[in-house]
mmCIF file of N, CA and C in Angstrom:
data_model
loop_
_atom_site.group_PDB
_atom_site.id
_atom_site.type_symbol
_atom_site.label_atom_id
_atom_site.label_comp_id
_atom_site.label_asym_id
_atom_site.label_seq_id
_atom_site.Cartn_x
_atom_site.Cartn_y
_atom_site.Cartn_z
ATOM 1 N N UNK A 1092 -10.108 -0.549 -19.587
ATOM 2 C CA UNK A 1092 -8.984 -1.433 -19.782
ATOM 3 C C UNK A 1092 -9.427 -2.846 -19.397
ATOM 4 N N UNK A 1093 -9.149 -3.785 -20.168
ATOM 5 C CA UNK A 1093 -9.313 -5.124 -19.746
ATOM 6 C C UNK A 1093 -8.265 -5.774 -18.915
ATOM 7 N N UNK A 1094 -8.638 -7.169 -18.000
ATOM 8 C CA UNK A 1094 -7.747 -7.553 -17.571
ATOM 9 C C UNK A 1094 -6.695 -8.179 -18.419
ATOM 10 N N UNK A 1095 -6.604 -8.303 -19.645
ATOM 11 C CA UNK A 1095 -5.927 -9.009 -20.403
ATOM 12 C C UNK A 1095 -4.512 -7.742 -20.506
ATOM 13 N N UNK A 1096 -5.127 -6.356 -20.136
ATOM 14 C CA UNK A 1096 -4.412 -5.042 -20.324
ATOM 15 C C UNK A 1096 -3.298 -4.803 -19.397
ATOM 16 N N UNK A 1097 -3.980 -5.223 -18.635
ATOM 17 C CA UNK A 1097 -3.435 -4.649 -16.733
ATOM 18 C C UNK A 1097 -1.814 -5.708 -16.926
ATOM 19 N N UNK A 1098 -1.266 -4.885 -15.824
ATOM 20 C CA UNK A 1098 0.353 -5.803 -15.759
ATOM 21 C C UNK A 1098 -0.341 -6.488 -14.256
ATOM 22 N N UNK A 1099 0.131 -8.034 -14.622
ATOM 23 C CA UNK A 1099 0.039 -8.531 -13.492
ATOM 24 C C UNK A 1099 0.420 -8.271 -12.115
ATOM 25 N N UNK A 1100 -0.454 -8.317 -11.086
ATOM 26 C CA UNK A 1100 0.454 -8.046 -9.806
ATOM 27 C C UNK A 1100 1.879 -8.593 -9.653
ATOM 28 N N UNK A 1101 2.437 -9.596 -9.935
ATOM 29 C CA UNK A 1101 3.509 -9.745 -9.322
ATOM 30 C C UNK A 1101 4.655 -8.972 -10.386
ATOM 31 N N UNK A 1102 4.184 -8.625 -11.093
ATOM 32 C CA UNK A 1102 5.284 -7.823 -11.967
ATOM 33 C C UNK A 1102 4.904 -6.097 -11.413
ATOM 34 N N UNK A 1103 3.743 -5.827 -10.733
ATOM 35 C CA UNK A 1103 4.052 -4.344 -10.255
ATOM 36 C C UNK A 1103 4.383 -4.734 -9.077
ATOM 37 N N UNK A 1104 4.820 -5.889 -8.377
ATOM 38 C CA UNK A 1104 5.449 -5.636 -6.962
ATOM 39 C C UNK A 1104 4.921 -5.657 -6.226
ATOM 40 N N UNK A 1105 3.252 -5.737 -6.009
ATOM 41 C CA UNK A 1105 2.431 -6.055 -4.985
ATOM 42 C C UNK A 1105 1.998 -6.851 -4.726
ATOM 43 N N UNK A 1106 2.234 -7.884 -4.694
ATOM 44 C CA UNK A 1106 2.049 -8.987 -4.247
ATOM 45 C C UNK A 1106 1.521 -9.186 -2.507
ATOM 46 N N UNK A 1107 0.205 -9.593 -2.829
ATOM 47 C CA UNK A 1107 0.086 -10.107 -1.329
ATOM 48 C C UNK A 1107 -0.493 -8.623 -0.520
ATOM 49 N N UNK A 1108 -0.536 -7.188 -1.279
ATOM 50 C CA UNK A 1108 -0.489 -6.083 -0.343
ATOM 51 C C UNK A 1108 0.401 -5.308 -0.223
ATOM 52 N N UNK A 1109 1.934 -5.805 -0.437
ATOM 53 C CA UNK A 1109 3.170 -4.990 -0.124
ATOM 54 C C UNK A 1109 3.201 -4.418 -1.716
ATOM 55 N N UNK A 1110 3.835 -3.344 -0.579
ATOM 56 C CA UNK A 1110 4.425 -2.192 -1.855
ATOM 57 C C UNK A 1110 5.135 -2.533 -2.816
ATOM 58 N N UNK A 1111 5.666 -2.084 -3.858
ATOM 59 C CA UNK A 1111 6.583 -2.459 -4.922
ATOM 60 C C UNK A 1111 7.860 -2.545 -3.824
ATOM 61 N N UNK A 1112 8.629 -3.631 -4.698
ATOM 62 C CA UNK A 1112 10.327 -3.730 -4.176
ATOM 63 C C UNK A 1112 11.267 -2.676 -4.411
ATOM 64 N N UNK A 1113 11.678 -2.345 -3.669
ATOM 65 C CA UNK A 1113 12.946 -2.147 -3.634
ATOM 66 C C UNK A 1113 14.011 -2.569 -4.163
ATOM 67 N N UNK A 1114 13.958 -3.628 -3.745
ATOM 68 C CA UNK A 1114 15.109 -4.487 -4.348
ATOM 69 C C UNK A 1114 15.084 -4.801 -5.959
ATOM 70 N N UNK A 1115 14.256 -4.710 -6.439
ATOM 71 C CA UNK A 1115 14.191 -5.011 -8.225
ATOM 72 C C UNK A 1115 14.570 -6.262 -8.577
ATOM 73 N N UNK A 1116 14.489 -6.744 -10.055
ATOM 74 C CA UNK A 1116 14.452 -7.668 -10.004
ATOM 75 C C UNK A 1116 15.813 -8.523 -9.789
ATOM 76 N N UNK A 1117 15.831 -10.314 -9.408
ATOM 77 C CA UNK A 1117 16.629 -10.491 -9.143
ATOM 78 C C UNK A 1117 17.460 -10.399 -10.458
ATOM 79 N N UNK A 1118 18.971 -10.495 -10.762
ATOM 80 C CA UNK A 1118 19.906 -10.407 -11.265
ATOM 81 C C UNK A 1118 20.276 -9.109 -12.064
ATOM 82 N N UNK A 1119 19.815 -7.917 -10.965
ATOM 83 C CA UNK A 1119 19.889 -7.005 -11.898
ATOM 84 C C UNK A 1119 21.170 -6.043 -11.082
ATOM 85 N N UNK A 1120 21.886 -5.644 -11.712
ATOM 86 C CA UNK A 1120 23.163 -4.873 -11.175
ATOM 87 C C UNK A 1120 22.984 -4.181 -10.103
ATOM 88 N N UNK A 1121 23.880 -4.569 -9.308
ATOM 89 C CA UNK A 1121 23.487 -4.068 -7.740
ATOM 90 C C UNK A 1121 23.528 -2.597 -7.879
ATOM 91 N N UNK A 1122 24.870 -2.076 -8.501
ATOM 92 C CA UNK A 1122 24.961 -0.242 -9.221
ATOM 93 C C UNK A 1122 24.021 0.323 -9.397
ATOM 94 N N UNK A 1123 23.233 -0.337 -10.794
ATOM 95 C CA UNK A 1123 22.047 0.086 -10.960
ATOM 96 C C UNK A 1123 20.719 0.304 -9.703
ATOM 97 N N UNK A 1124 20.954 -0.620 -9.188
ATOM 98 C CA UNK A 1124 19.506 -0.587 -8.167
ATOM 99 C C UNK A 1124 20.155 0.703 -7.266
ATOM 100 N N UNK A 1125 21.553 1.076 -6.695
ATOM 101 C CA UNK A 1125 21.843 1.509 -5.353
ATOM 102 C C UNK A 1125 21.303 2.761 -6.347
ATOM 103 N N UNK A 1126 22.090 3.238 -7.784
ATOM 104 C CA UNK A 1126 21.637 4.823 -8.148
ATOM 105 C C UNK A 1126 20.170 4.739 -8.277
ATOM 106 N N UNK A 1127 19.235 4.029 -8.817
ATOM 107 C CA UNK A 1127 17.736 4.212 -9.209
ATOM 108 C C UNK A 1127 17.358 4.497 -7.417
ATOM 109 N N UNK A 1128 17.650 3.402 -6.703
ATOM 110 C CA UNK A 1128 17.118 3.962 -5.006
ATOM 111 C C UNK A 1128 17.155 5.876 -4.912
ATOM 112 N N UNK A 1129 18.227 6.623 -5.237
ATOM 113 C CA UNK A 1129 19.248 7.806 -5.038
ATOM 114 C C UNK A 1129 18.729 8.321 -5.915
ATOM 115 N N UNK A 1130 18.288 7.807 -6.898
ATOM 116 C CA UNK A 1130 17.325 8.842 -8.067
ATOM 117 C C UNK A 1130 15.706 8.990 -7.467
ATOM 118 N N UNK A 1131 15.173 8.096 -7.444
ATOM 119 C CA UNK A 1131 14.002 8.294 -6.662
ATOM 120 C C UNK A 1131 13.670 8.975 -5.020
ATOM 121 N N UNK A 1132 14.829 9.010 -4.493
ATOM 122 C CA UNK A 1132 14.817 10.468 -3.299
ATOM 123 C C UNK A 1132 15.295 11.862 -3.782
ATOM 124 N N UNK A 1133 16.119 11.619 -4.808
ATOM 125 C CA UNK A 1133 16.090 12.899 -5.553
ATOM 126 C C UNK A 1133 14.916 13.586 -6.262
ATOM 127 N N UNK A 1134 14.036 12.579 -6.649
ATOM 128 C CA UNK A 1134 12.628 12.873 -7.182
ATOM 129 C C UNK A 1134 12.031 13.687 -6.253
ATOM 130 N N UNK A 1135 11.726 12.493 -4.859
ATOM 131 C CA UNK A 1135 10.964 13.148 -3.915
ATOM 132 C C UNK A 1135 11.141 14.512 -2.935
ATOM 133 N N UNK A 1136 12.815 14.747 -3.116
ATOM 134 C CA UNK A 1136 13.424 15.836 -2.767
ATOM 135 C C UNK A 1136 13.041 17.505 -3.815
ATOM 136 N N UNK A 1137 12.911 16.931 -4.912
ATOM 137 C CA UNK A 1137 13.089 17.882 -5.471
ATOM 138 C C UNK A 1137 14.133 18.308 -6.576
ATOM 139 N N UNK A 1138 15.466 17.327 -6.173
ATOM 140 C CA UNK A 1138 16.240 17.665 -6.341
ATOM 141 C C UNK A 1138 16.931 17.826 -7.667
ATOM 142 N N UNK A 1139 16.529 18.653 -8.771
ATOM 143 C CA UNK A 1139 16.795 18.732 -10.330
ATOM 144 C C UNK A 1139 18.249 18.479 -10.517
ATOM 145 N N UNK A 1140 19.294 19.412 -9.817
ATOM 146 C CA UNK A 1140 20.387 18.845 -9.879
ATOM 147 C C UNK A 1140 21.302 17.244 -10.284
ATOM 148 N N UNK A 1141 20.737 17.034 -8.907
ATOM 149 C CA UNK A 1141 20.986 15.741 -8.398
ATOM 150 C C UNK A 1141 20.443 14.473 -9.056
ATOM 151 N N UNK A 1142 19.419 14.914 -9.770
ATOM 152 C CA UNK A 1142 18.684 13.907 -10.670
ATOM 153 C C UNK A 1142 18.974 13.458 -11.937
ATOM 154 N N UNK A 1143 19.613 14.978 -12.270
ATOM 155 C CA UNK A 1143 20.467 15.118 -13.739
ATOM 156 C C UNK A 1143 21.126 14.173 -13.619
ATOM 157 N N UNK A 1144 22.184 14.522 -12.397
ATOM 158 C CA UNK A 1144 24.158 13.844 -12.421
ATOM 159 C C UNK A 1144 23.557 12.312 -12.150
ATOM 160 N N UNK A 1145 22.421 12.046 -11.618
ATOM 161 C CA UNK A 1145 22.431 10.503 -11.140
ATOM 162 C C UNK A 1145 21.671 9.888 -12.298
ATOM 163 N N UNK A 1146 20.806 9.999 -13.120
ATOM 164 C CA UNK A 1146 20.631 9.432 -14.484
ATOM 165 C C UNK A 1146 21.674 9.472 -15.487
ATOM 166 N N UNK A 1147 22.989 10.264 -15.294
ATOM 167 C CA UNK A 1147 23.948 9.991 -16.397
ATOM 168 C C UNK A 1147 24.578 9.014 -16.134
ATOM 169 N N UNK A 1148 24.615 8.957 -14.267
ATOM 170 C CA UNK A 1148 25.480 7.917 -13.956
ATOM 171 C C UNK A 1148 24.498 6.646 -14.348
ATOM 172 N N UNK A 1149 23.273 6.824 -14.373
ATOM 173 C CA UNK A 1149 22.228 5.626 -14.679
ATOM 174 C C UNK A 1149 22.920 4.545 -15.964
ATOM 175 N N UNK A 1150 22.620 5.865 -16.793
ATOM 176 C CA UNK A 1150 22.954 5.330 -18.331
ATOM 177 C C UNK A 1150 24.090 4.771 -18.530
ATOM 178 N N UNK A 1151 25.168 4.794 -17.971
ATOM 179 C CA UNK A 1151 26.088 3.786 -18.307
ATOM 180 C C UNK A 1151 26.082 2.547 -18.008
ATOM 181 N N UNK A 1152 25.322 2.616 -16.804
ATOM 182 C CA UNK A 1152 24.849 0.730 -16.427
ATOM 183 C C UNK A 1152 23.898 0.018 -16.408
ATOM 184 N N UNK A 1153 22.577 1.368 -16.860
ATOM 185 C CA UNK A 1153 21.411 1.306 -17.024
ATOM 186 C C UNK A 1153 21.120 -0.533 -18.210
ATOM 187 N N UNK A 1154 20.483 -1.035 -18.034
ATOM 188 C CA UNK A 1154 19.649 -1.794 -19.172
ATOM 189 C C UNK A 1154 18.357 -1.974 -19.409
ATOM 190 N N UNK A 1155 17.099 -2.721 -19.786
ATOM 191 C CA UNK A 1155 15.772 -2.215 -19.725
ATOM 192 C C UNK A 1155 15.066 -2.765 -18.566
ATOM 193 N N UNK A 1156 16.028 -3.917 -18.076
ATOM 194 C CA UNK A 1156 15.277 -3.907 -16.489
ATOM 195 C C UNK A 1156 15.511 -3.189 -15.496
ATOM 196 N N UNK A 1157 16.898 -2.123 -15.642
ATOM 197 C CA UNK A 1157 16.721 -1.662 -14.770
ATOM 198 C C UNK A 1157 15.933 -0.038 -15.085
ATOM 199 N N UNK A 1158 15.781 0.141 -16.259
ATOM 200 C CA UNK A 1158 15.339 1.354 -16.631
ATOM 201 C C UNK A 1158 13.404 1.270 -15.983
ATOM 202 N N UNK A 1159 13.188 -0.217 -16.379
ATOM 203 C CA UNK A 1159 11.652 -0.405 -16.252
ATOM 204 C C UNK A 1159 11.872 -0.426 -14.622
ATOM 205 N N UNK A 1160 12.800 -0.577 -13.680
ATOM 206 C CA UNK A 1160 12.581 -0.792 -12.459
ATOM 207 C C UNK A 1160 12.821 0.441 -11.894
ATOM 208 N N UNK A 1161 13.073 1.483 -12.476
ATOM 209 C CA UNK A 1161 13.526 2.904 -12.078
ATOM 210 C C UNK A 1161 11.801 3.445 -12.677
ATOM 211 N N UNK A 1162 11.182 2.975 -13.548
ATOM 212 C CA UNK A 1162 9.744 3.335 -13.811
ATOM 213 C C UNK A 1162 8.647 2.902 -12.439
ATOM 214 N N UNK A 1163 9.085 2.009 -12.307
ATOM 215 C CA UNK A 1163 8.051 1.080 -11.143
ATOM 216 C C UNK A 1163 8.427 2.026 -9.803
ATOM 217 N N UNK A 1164 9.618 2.353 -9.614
ATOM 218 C CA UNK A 1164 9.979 2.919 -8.228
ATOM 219 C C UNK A 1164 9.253 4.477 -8.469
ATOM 220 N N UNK A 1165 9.128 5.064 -9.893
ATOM 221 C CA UNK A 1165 9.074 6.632 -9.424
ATOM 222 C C UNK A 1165 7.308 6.269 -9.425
ATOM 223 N N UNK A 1166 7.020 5.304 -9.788
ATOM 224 C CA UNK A 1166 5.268 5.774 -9.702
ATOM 225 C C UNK A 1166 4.813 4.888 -8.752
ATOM 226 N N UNK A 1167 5.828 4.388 -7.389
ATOM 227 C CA UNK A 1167 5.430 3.921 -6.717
ATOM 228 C C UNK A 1167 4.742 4.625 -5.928
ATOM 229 N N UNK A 1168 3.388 4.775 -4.748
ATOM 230 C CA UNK A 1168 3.615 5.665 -3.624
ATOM 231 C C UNK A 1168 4.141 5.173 -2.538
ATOM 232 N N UNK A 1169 4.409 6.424 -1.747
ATOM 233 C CA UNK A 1169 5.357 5.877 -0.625
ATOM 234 C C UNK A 1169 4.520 5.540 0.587
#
C-alpha cells in the first residue's frame, strides 16, 4: 500500500499516540455517538442480542459519519 493509500492519522484518531476518539467527530449527533459507544461494548461483550436492538436503534439516526465512526470504534484496540 502506498502512502498516498493509507488514511491519514488524524482521520484514524491517533494523533500524537492516542487512541482513536471516543468522542467522534465534532457535530455529529450526540444519540448517535452515546448508541455506537453501547454498540461497541456490546461487541466486546459478546452480546448478539444487544447488538441487534442497538444498530436498529443506530439506523434511525445513523448518517455516514456516524456509521464511519461506529467503523473506527469497532476496529479500534482497546
Amino acid at each position: 500500500m502506498t502512502a498516498a493509500h493509507r488514511v491519514p492519522d488524524e482521520r484514524r484518531g491517533d494523533q500524537a499516540g492516542h487512541g482513536p476518539s471516543t468522542a467522534g467527530p465534532a457535530g455529529m449527533d450526540p444519540s448517535a455517538r452515546e448508541v455506537i459507544e453501547n454498540i461497541v461494548q456490546a461487541v466486546r461483550e459478546g452480546d448478539d442480542a444487544r447488538i441487534r436492538a442497538l444498530l436498529a436503534t443506530l439506523a434511525a439516526v445513523a448518517d455516514t459519519t456516524a456509521l464511519l465512526h461506529l467503523r473506527e470504534r469497532l476496529y479500534a484496540t482497546e
